[in-house]
PDB file of C-alpha atoms in Angstrom:
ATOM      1  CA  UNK A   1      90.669 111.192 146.854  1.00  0.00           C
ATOM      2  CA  UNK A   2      90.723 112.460 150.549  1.00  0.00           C
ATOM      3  CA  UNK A   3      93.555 110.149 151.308  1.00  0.00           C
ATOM      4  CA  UNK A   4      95.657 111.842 148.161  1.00  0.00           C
ATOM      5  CA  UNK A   5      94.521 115.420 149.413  1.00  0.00           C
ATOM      6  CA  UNK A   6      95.793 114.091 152.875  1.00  0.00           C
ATOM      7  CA  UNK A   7      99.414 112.811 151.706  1.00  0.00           C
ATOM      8  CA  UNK A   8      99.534 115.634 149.538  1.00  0.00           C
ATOM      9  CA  UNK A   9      99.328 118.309 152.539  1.00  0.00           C
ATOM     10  CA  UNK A  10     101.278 116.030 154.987  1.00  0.00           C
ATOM     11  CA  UNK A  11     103.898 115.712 152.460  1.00  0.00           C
ATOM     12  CA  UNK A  12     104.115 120.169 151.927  1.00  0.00           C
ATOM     13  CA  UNK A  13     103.258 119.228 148.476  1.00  0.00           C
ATOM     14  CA  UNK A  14      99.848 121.279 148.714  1.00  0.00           C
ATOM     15  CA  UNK A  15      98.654 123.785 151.623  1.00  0.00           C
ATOM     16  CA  UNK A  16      98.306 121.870 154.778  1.00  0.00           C
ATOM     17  CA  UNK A  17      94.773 122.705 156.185  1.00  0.00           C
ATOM     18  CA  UNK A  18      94.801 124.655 159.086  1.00  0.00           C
ATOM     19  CA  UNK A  19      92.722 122.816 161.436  1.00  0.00           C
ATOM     20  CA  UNK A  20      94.738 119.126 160.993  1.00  0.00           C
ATOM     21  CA  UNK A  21      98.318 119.725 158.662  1.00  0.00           C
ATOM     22  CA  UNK A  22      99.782 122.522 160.207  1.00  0.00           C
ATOM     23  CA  UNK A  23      99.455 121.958 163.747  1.00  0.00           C
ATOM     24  CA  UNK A  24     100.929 118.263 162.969  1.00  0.00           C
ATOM     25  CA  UNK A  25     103.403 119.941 160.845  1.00  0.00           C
ATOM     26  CA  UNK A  26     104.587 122.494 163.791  1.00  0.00           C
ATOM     27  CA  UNK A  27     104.051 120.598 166.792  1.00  0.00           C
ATOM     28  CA  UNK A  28     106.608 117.731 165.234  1.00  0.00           C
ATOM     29  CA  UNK A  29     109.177 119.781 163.224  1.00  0.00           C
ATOM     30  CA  UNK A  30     111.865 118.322 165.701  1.00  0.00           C
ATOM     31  CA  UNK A  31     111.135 114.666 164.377  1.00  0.00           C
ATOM     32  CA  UNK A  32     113.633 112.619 161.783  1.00  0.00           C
ATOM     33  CA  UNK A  33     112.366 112.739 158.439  1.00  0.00           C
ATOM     34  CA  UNK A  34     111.990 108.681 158.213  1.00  0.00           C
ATOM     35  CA  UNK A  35     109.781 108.811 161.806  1.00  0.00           C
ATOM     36  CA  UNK A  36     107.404 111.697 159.913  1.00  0.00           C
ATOM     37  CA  UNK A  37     106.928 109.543 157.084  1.00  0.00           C
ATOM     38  CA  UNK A  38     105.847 106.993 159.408  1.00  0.00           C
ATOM     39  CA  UNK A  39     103.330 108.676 161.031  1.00  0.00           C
ATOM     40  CA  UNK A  40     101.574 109.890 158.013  1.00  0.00           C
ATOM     41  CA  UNK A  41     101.693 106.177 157.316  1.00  0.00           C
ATOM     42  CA  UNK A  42      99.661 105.547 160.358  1.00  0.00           C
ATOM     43  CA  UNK A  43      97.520 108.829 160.062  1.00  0.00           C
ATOM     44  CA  UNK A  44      96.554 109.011 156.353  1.00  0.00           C
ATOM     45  CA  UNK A  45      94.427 106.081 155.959  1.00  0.00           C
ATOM     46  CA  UNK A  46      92.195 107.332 158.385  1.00  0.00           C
ATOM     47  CA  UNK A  47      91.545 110.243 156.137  1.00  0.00           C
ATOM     48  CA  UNK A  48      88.092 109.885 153.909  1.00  0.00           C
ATOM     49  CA  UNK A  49      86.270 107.137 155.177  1.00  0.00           C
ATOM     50  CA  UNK A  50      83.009 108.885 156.107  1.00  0.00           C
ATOM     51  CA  UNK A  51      83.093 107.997 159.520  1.00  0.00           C
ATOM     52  CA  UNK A  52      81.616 110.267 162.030  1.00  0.00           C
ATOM     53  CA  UNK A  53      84.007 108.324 164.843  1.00  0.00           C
ATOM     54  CA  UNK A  54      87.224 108.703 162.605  1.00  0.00           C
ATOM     55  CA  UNK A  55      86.961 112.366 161.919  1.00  0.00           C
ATOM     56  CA  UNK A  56      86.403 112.776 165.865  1.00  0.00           C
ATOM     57  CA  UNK A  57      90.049 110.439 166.649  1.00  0.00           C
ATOM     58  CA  UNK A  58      91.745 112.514 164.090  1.00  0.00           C
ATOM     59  CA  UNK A  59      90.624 116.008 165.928  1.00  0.00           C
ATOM     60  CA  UNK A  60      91.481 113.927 169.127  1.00  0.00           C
ATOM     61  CA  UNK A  61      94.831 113.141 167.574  1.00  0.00           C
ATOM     62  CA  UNK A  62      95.723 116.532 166.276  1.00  0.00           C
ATOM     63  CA  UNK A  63      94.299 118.584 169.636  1.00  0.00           C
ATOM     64  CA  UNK A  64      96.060 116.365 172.160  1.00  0.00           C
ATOM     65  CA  UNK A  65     100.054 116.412 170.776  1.00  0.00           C
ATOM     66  CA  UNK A  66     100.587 119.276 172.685  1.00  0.00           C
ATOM     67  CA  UNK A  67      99.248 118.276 175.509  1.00  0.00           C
ATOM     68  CA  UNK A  68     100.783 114.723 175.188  1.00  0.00           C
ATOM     69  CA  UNK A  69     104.427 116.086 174.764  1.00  0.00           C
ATOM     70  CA  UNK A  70     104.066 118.187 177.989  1.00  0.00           C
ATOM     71  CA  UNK A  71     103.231 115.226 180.327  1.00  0.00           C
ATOM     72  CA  UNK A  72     106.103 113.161 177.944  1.00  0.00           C
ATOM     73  CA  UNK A  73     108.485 116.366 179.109  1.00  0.00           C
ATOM     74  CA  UNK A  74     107.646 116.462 182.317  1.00  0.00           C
ATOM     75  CA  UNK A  75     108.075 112.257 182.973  1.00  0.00           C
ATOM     76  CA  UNK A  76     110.682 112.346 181.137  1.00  0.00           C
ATOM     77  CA  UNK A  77     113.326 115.745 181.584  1.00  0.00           C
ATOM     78  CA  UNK A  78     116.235 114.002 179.837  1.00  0.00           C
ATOM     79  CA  UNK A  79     114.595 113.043 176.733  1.00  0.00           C
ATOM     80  CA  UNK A  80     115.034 115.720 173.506  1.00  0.00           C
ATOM     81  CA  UNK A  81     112.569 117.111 171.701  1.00  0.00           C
ATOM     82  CA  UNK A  82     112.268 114.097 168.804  1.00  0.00           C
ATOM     83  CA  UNK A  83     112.281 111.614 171.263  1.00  0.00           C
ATOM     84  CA  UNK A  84     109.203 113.378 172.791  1.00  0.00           C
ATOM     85  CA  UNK A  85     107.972 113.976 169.601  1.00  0.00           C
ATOM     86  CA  UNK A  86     107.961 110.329 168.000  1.00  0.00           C
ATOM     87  CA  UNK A  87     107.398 108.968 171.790  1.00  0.00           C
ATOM     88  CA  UNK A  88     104.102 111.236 171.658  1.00  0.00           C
ATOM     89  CA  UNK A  89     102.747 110.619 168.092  1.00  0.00           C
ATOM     90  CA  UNK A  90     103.785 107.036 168.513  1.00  0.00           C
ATOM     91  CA  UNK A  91     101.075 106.477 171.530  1.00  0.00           C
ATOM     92  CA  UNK A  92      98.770 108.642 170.139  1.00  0.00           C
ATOM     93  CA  UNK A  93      98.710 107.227 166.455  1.00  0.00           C
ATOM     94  CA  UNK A  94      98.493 103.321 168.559  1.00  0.00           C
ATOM     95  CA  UNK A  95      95.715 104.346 170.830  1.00  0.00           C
ATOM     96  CA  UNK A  96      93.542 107.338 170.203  1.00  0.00           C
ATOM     97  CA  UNK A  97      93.906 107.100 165.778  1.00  0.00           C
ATOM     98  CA  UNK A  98      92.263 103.863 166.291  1.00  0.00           C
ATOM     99  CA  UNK A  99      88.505 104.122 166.795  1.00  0.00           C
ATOM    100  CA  UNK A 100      87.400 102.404 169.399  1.00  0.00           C
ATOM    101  CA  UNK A 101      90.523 101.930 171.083  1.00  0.00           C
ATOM    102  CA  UNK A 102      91.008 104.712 173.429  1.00  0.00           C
ATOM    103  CA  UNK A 103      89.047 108.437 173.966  1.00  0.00           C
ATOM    104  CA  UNK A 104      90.976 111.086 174.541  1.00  0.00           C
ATOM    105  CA  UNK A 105      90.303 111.232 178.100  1.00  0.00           C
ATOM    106  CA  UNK A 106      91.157 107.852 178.271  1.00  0.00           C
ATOM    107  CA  UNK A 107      94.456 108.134 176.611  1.00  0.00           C
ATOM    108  CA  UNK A 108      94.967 111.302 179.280  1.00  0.00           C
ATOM    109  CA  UNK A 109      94.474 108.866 182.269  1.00  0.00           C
ATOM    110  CA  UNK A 110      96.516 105.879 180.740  1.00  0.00           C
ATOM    111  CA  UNK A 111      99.335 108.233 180.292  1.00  0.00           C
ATOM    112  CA  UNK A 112      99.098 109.738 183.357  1.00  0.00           C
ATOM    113  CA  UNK A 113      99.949 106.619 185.171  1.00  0.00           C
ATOM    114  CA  UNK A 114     102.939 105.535 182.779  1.00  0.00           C
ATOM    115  CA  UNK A 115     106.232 105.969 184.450  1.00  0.00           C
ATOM    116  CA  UNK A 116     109.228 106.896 183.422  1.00  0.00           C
ATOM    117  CA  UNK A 117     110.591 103.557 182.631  1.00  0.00           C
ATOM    118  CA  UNK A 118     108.164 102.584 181.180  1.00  0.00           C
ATOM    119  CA  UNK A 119     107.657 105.159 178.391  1.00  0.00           C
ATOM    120  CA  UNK A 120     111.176 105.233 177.298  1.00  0.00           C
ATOM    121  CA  UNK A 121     110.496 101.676 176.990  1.00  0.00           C
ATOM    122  CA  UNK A 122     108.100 102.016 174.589  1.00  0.00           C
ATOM    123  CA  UNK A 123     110.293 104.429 172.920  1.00  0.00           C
ATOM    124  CA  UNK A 124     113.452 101.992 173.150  1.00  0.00           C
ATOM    125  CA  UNK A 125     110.923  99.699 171.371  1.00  0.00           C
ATOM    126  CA  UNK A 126     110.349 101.991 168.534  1.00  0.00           C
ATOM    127  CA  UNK A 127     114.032 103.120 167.738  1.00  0.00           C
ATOM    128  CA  UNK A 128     115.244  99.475 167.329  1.00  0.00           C
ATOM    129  CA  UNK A 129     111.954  98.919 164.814  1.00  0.00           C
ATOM    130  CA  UNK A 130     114.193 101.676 162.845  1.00  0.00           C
ATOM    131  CA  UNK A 131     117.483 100.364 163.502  1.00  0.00           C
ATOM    132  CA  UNK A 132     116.565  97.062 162.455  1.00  0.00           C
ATOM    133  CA  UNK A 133     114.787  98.290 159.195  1.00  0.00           C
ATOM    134  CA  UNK A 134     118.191 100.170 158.588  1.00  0.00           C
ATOM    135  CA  UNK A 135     120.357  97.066 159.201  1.00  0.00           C
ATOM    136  CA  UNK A 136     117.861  95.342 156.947  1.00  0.00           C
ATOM    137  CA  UNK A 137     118.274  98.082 154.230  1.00  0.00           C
ATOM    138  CA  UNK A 138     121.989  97.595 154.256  1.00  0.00           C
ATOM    139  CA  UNK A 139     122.152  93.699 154.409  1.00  0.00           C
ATOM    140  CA  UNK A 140     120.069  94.484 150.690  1.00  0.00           C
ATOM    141  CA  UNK A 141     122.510  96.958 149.616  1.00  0.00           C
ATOM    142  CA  UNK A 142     125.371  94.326 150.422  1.00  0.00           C
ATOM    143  CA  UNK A 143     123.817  91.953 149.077  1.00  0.00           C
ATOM    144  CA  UNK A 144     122.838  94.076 145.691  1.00  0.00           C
ATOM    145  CA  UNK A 145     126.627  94.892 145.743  1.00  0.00           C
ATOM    146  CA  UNK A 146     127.331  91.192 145.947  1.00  0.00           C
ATOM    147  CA  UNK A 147     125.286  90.338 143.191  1.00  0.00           C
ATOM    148  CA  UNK A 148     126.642  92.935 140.653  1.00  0.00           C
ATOM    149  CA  UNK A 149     129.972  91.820 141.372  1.00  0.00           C
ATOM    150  CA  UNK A 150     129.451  88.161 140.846  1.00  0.00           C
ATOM    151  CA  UNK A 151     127.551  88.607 137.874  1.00  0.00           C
ATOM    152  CA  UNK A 152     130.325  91.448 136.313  1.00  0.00           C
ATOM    153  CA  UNK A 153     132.976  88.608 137.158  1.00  0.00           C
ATOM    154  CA  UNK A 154     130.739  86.225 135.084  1.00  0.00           C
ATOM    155  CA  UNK A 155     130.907  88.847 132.437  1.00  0.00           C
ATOM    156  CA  UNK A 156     134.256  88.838 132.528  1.00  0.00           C
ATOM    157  CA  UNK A 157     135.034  85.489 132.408  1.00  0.00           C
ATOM    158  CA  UNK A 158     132.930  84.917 129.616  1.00  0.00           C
ATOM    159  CA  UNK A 159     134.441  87.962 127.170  1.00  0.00           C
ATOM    160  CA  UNK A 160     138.043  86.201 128.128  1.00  0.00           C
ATOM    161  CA  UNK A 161     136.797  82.575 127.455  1.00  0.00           C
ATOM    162  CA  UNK A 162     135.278  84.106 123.687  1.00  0.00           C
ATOM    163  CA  UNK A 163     138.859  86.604 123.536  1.00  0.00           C
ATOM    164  CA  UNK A 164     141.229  83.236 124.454  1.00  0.00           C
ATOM    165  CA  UNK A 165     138.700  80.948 121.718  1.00  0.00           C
ATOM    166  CA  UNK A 166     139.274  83.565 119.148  1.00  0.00           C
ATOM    167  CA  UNK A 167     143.085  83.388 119.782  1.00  0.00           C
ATOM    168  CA  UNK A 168     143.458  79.372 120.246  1.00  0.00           C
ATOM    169  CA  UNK A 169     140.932  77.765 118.188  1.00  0.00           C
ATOM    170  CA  UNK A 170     141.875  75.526 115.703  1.00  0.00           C
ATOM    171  CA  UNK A 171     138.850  74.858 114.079  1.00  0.00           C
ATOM    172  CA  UNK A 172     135.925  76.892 112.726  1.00  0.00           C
ATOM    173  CA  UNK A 173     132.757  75.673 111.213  1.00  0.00           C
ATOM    174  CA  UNK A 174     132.005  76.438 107.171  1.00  0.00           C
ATOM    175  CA  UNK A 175     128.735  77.546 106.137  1.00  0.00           C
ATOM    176  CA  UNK A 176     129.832  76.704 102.746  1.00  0.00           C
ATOM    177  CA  UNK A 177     130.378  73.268 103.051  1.00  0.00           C
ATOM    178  CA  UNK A 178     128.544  72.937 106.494  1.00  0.00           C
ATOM    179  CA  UNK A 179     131.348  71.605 108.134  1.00  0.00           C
ATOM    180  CA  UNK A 180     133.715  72.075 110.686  1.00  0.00           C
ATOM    181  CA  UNK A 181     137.154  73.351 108.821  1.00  0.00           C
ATOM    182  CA  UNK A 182     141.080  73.810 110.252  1.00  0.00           C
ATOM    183  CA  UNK A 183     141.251  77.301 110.541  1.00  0.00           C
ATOM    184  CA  UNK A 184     143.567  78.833 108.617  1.00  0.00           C
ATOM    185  CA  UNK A 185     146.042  81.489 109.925  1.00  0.00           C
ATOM    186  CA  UNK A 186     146.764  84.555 107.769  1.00  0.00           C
TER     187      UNK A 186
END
């Protein structure tokens, strides 16, 4: 049920809560649709399981994004405000969503010494996980196409085999006399 509520809000189909929706909601309007529908992949499930330690990584999530994004700016000056934005929820979701995995502190002093490099490799990382799921989408969509075609062909074929029997054919089977008959042309 708290998962529902959860998808619900993240999705702007019911009032986000103040405390955990609408700060996610503002701090990442910059982010692609498809990337925000990833994250409440990754943040959801964590909703509702009566854990004292989950409900602490999701305030941990939710307060440090803004914080996050300004050490992501200031490493990284050429990046625009999605990157930042998926690069950010991307490391946070990985390491501080996952209890046990990193504190907040931590997560403060792990991204502190990241360089440059080596967080737009972890974003290069991410953006070819979407380009590859969007080359993957339309190698199905070719291959859908494909399909259709072949099997309308077959259709075809077939309704020009019956319309070129119907034309031709010499023969014709009697119920009458439960044998096959010449057909006789009017």
């Amino acid at each position: 049920e708290d998962q529902i509520i959860a998808m619900k809000q993240g999705l702007g189909l019911r009032t986000p809560s103040e405390e955990f929706w609408l700060p996610v909601g503002t701090k990442t309007a910059a982010m692609a649709p498809q990337d925000k529908i990833n994250l409440l992949g990754y943040i959801v499930p964590r909703f509702g399981s009566g854990s004292a330690e989950q409900e602490e990584a999701l305030d941990a999530f939710v307060t440090a994004l803004t914080p996050t994004f300004d050490v992501i700016r200031d490493k990284c000056p050429d990046l625009v405000e999605s990157d930042v934005q998926l690069l950010g929820t991307e490391l946070l979701a990985s390491e501080v969503l996952v209890v046990g995995r990193s504190t907040r502190k931590e997560f403060a002093t792990w991204l502190d010494e990241l360089t440059e490099d080596e967080l737009k490799g972890f974003l290069e990382i991410r953006k070819k996980l979407n380009d590859e799921a969007e080359q993957g989408t339309e190698k199905a969509k070719n291959r859908r196409a494909e399909m259709k075609a072949m099997y309308e062909a077959q259709q075809q074929k077939m309704k020009d085999q019956i319309d070129a029997a119907r034309k031709e054919r010499a023969v014709t089977f009697s119920p009458q006399t439960g044998k096959f008959e010449e057909l006789k042309r009017k």
